[in-house]
mmCIF file of C-alpha atoms in Angstrom:
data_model
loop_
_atom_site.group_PDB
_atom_site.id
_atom_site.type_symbol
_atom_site.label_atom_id
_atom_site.label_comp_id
_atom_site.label_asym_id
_atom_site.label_seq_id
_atom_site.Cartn_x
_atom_site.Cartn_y
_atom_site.Cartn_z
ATOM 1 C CA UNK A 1 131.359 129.451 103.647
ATOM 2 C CA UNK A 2 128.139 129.888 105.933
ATOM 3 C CA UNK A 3 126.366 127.846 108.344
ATOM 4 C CA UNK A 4 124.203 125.109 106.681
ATOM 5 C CA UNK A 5 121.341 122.879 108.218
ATOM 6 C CA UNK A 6 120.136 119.549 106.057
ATOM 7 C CA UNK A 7 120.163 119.425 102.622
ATOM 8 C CA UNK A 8 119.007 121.200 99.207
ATOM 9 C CA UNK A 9 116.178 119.237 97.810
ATOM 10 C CA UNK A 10 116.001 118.991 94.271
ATOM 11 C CA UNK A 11 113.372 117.599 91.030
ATOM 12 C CA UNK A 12 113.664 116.000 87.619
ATOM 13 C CA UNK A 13 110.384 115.846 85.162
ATOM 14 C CA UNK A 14 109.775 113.401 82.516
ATOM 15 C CA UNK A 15 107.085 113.885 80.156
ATOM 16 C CA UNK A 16 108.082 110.509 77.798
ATOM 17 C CA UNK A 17 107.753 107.560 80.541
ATOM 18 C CA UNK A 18 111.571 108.116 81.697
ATOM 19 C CA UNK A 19 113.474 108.568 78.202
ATOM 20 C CA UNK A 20 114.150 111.749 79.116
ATOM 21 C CA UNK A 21 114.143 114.373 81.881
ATOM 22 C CA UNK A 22 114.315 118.146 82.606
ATOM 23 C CA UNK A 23 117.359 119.708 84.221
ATOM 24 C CA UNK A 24 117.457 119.414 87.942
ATOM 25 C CA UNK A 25 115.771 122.106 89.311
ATOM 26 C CA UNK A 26 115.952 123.366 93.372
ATOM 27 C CA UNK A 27 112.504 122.940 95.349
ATOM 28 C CA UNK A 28 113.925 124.038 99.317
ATOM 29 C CA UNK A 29 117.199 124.271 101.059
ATOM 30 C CA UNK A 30 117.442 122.413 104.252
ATOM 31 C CA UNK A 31 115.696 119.394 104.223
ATOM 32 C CA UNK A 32 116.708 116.992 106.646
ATOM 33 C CA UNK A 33 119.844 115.066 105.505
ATOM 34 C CA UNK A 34 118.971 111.154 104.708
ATOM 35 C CA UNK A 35 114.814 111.707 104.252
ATOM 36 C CA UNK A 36 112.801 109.446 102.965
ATOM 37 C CA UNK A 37 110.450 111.617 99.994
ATOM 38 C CA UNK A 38 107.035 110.862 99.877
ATOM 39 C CA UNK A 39 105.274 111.686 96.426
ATOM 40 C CA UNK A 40 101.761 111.334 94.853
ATOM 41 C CA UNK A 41 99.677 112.874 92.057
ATOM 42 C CA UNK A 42 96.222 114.473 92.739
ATOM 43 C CA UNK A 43 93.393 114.608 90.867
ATOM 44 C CA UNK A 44 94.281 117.382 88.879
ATOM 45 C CA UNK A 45 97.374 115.392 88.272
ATOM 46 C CA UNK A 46 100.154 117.345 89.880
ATOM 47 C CA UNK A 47 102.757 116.099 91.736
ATOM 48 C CA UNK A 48 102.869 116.564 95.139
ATOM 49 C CA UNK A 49 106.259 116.043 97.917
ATOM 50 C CA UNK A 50 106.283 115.071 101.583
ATOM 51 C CA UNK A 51 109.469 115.280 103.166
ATOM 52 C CA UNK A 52 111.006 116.029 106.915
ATOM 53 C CA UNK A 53 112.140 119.379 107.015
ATOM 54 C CA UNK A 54 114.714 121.300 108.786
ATOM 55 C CA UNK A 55 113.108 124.408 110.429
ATOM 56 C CA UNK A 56 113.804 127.498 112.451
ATOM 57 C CA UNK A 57 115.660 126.161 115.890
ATOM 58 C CA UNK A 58 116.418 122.995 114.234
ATOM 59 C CA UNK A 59 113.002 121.850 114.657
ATOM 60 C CA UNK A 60 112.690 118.507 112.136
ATOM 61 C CA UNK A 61 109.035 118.276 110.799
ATOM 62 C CA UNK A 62 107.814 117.781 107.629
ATOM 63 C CA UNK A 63 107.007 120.285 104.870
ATOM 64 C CA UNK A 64 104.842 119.565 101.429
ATOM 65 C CA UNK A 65 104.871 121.308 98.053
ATOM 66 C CA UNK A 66 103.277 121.182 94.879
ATOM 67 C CA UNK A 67 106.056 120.569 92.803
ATOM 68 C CA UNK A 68 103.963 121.579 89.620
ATOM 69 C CA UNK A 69 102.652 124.781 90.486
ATOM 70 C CA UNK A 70 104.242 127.898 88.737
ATOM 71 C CA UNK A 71 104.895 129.830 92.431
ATOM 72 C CA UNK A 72 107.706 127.452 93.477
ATOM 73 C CA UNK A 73 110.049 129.015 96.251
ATOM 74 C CA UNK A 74 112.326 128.488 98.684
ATOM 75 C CA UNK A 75 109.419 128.855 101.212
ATOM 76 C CA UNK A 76 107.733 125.660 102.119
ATOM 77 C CA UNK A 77 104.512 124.441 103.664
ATOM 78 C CA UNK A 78 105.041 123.406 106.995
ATOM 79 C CA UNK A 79 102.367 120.202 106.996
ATOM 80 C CA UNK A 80 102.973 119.047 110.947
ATOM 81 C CA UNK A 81 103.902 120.388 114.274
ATOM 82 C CA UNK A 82 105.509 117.959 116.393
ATOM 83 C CA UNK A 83 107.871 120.373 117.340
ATOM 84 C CA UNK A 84 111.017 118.022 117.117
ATOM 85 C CA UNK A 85 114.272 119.464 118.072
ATOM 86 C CA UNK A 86 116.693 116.724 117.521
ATOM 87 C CA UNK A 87 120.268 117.332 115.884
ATOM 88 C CA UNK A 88 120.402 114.934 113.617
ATOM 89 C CA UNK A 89 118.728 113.463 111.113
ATOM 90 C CA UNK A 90 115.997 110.638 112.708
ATOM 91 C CA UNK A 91 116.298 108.090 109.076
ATOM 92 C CA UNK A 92 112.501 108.473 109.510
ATOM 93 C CA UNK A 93 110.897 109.337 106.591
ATOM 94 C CA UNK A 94 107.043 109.655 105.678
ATOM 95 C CA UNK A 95 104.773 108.681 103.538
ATOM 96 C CA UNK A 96 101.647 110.205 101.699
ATOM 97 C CA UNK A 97 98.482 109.400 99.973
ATOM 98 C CA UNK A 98 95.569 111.186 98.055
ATOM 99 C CA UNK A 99 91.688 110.611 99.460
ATOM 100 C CA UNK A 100 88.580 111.392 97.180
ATOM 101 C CA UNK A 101 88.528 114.641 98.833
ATOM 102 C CA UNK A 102 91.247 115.621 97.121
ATOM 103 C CA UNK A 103 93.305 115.665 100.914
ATOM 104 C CA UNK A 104 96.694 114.631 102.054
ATOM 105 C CA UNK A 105 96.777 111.415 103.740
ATOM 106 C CA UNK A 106 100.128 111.391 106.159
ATOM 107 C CA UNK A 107 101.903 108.735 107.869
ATOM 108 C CA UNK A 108 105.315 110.047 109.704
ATOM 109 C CA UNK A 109 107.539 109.393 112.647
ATOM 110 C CA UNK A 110 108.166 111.627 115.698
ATOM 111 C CA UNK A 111 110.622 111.032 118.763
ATOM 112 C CA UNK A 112 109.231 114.239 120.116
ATOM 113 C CA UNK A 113 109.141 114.542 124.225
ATOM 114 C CA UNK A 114 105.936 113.239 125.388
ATOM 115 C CA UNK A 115 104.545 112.739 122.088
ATOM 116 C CA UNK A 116 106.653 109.962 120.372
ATOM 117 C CA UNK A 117 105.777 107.064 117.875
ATOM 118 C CA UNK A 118 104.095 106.679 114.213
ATOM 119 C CA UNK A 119 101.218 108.997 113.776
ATOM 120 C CA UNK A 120 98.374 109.039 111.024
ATOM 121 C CA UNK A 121 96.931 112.599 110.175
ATOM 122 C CA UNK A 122 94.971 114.335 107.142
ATOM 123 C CA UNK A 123 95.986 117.780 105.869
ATOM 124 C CA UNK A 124 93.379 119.667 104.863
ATOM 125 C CA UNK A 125 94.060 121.558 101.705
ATOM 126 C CA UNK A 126 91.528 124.048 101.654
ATOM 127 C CA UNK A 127 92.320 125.059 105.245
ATOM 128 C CA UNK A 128 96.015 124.005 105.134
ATOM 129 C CA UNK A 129 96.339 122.222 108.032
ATOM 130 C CA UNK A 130 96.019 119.281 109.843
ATOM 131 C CA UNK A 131 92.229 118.951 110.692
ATOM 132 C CA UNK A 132 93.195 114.643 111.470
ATOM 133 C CA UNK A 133 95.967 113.137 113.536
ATOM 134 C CA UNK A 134 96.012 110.307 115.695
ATOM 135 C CA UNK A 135 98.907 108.096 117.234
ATOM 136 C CA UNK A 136 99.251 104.893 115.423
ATOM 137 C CA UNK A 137 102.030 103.088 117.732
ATOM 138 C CA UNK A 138 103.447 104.570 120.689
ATOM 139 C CA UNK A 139 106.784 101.973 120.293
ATOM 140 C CA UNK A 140 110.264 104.289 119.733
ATOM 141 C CA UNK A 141 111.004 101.189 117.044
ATOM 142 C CA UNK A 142 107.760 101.485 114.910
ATOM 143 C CA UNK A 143 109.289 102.534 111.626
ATOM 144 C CA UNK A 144 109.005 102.674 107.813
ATOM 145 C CA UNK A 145 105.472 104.120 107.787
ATOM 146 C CA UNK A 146 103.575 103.517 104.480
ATOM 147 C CA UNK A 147 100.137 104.262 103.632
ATOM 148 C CA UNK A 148 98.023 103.725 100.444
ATOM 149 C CA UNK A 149 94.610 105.195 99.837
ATOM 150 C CA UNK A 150 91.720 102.865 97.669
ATOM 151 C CA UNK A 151 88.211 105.213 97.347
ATOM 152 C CA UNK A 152 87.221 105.312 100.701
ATOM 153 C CA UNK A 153 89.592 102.902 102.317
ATOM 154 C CA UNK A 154 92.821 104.262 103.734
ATOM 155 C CA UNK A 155 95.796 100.978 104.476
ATOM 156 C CA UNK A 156 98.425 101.882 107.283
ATOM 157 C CA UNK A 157 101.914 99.400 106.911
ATOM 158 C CA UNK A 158 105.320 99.507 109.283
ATOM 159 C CA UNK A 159 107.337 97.746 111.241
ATOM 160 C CA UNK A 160 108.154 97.522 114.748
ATOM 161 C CA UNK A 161 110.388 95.725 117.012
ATOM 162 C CA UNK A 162 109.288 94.145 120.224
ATOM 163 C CA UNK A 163 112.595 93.135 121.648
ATOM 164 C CA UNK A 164 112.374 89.437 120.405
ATOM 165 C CA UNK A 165 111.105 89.537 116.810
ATOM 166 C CA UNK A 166 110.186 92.171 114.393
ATOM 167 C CA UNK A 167 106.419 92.825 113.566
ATOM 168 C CA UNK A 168 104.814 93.469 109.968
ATOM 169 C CA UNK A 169 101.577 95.433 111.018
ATOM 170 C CA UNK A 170 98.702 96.435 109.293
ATOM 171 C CA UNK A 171 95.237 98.680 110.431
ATOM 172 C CA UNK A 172 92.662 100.360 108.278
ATOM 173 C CA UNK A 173 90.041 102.365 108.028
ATOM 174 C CA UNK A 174 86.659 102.333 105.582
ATOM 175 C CA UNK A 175 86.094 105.759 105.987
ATOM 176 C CA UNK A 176 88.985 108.425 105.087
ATOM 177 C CA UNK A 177 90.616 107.680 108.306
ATOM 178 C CA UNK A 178 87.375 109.024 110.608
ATOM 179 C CA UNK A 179 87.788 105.412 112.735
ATOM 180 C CA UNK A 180 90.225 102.488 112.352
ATOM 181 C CA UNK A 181 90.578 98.506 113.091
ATOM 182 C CA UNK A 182 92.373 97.150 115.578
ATOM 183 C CA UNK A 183 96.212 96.734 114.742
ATOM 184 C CA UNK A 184 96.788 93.377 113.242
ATOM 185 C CA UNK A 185 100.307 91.599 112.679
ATOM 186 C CA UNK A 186 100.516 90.449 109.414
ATOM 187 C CA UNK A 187 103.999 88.160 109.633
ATOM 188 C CA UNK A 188 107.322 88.655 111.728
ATOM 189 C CA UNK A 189 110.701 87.746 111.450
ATOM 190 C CA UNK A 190 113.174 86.836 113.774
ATOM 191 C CA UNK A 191 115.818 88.507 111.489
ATOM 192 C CA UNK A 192 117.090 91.238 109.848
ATOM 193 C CA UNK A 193 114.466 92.950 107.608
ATOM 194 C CA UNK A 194 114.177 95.580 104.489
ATOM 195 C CA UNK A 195 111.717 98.463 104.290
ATOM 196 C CA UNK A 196 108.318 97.378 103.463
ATOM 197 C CA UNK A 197 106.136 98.522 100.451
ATOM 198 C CA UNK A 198 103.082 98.908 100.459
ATOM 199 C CA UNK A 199 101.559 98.890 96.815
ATOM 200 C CA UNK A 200 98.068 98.713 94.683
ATOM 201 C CA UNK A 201 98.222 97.012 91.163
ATOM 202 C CA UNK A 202 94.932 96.413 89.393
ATOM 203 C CA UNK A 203 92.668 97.336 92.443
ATOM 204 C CA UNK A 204 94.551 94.842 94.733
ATOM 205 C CA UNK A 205 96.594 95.909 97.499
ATOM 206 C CA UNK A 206 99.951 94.230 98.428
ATOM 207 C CA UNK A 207 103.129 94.704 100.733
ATOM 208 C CA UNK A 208 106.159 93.315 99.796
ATOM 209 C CA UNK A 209 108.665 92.667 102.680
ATOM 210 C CA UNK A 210 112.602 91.067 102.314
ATOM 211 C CA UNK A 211 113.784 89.040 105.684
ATOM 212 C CA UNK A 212 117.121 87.054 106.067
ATOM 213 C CA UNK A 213 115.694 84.616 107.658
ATOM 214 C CA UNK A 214 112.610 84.144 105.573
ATOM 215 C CA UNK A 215 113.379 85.626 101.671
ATOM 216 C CA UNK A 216 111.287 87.360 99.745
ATOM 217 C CA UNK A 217 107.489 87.867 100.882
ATOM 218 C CA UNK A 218 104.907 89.379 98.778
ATOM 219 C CA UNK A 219 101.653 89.382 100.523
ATOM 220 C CA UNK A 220 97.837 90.406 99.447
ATOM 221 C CA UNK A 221 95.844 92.536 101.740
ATOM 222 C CA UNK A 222 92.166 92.022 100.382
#
């Protein structure tokens, strides 16, 4: 019966690999409708969420929250400031990683005025903020961010369209995201395409990528 931005954003534990799980519990109202959750443990093992976030104004930018700590509210840790004020709910959602420092490593979307694209940015923990962010692509159809950390190494994936075919790209850094390589296509597809995932399995990193015109393509990045 009242006004209501987004949606509620809920959690399920499991303790036995999946068997079972804990009732549903409520992290946040108003997230934005149709995100995309980013998750990933830390090194004291909790579980952490990324997700866009519906704030005061209807400003859309993305909150975190330690979904194992014993203070969990309905007040949420606003992670960046884009300041986007869009009505609606982009179907951009980001993606997170964990450096040796213990930091968030972000990769999100933003069709804010002026500012618009993929960006890359750390969060700081102990100072909780960003004290990192850089624009990755600049292109309004760069999507489907994903990002893996590996020790020191930090792997940026997504997609972008360039009017004519549809990019898989790919840039790094050696260094915790402190510099980067130069963007570098990995395939493309003159089709329709899934999301990409980006993935580590036994110390080797992979994306696997879906085309119609192509199949199923599961490529190594080392």
């Amino acid at each position: 019966g009242t006004a209501y931005r987004g949606a509620a954003l809920y959690h399920a534990t499991s303790t036995d690999n999946g068997a079972t799980f804990s009732r549903n519990k409520k992290i946040a109202d108003h997230s934005c409708e149709c995100c995309r959750i980013g998750l990933a443990f830390d090194q004291a093992g909790d579980a952490l969420a990324l997700w866009r976030h519906v704030f005061e104004g209807g400003i859309r930018d993305h909150a975190i929250i330690n979904l194992d700590s014993k203070e969990i509210s309905q007040t949420v840790t606003r992670a960046t400031f884009d300041n986007w004020q869009i009505n609606a709910c982009p179907h951009h959602g980001p993606d997170m990683a964990i450096d040796t420092q213990n930091n968030l490593q972000l990769f999100w979307f933003t069709g804010a005025e002026n500012r618009g694209g993929l960006y890359y940015g750390r969060y700081n923990r102990s100072k909780g903020e960003l004290d990192r962010q850089i624009r990755i692509d600049a292109a309004s159809t760069a999507s489907r961010p994903q990002i893996i950390t590996q020790d020191n190494k930090v792997l940026l994936v997504w997609k972008v369209f360039d009017g004519a075919v549809t990019k898989l790209q790919l840039k790094s850094s050696d260094d915790e995201g402190l510099n980067w390589s130069e963007t570098q296509t990995l395939t493309t597809t003159a089709g329709d395409s899934d999301h990409p995932q980006l993935f580590n399995n036994e110390g080797i990193n992979y994306v696997s990528w879906w085309t119609d015109t192509e199949g199923f393509r599961l490529l190594t990045l080392d």
